[in-house]
Amino acid sequence: DKSELSDIKDYVETIRTDEKTDMLGAAKGKNVIFISSESMQNFVINREVNGQEITPFLNSLVEDEDTFYFENFYQQTMQGRTSDSEFLVENSLYPLPRGAVFFTNGQNKYNAMPQLLKDQGYYTSVFHANNKSFWNRNQMYDNIGYDYFYGQDSYQITEQNSVGWGLKDKAFFKQSIKYLQSLDQPFYTKFISLTNHFPFELGEEDRSIEPYDSGSKTLNNYFPTVRYADEAFEQFFNQLKDAGLYEDSIIVIMGDHYGISENHYNALSGYLGKDEITPYDDINLQRVPLFIHIPGSGKGKVMSEVAGQIDVKPTLLNLLGVENRNDIYFGNDLFAKDRKGYVALRNGDFVSDDYISTAGICYDRESGEPLSDGSGIGDSRENPCQPIQEKVKKELSYSDSIIYGDLFRFTNFEE
Ligand code: GP9
């Protein structure tokens, strides 16, 4: 109820960082082009298949002086998959333990990033060549402050330019440019890619690398579709340059959730050269890439601190120099040094600077050594994960209370 909100406010004060980093306002007034990269996991970055680089373009961004690449960035989604990752990014709240919050609580009051940016004079829109009601997006987008949703009906979709779930990414980006050029600036836009979606279908003509060879057709086909996405992103960067939109924009590329489920871990362990995928490995496989590309910044580097999708909103708002002092959220600005130091996964597992907790076992994060066999749970003298575990539990339950109780109705986020 309403009284719980003040407990929650007190708690978020303890985890937020108000550090004035050197990136504060570094992208003030710039357009934002956010690319949600379907099923893109981090293990493909800087790796090869059949002797070929899988993601040559993204690999070049890792080295790029205008790009921050977050190599220990975790996805935190649950059953709502892509929509859960969108929810995390826009709100810095956790998705729900079951169901998709886009469906179950699409009419709640939120204090989401599109609305906050709209209040600063941004035009806000989403581009995704699928049915607008998929994941109840049309309703949720309206509610969280998107001005316009370019869905399936904004694109010319033919048999030739489609595969699997719909319009192929290269055609999607190409056809989006004219809309992007017509928008008032500054704009905040989200592009949701689709081709690298399970079961990773792609015609021979669009394949630049050959599938892998294992007992899993899913894993085998994943590599060529990941490469296709990588090429689509590169092409989009070039189109943005040609359209004169590049210099005044920042471009974010983020993997939304895993693409290779545990059903394919046998094959994946072979590919990764491991005997098996342990629970510890499984957690590390929940890393997805995050790139923040700021043309002309020159400050780009590889960022290794533990991070998650919950952190995107405070990071972007600070980059854009937008104040949200009274906001209620659970992430940290990824450019701050003084951070809470852990990422909660939606099932209660977590990754901290020092530990990984999963399946009741506390591991050393770096070495993968189990530090407790689970029997120490509830006894902080034996289980070093316990104190963080408590915070994770609290945080997830506070976030759930906000959503289930629609608690933001009781606050206006103003002084
Ligand atoms: C569907 C697309 C994929 O519109 O976003 O959804 P997913 O199945 O990955 O949640």
PDB file of C-alpha atoms in Angstrom, residues 7 67 120 149 186 199 201 273 284 293 305 312-313 336 361 413:
ATOM      1  CA  ASP A   7      10.068   2.331   2.930  1.00  0.00           C
ATOM      2  CA  THR A  67      32.510   3.508 -27.823  1.00  0.00           C
ATOM      3  CA  GLN A 120      12.703  17.731 -21.858  1.00  0.00           C
ATOM      4  CA  PHE A 149       5.225   3.473 -32.731  1.00  0.00           C
ATOM      5  CA  PRO A 186      16.252  15.838 -30.454  1.00  0.00           C
ATOM      6  CA  PRO A 199      14.906 -20.672 -34.472  1.00  0.00           C
ATOM      7  CA  GLU A 201      16.300 -18.994 -39.883  1.00  0.00           C
ATOM      8  CA  GLY A 273      35.600 -26.044 -25.301  1.00  0.00           C
ATOM      9  CA  ASN A 284      28.016 -15.972 -17.046  1.00  0.00           C
ATOM     10  CA  HIS A 293      28.644   4.883 -28.929  1.00  0.00           C
ATOM     11  CA  GLU A 305      32.488  -3.678 -13.705  1.00  0.00           C
ATOM     12  CA  VAL A 312      20.613   1.635 -18.450  1.00  0.00           C
ATOM     13  CA  LYS A 313      18.077   4.310 -17.463  1.00  0.00           C
ATOM     14  CA  ALA A 336      29.934   6.072 -11.457  1.00  0.00           C
ATOM     15  CA  ILE A 361      25.817 -22.067  -4.181  1.00  0.00           C
ATOM     16  CA  PHE A 413       8.269  12.592  -8.452  1.00  0.00           C
TER      17      PHE A 413
END
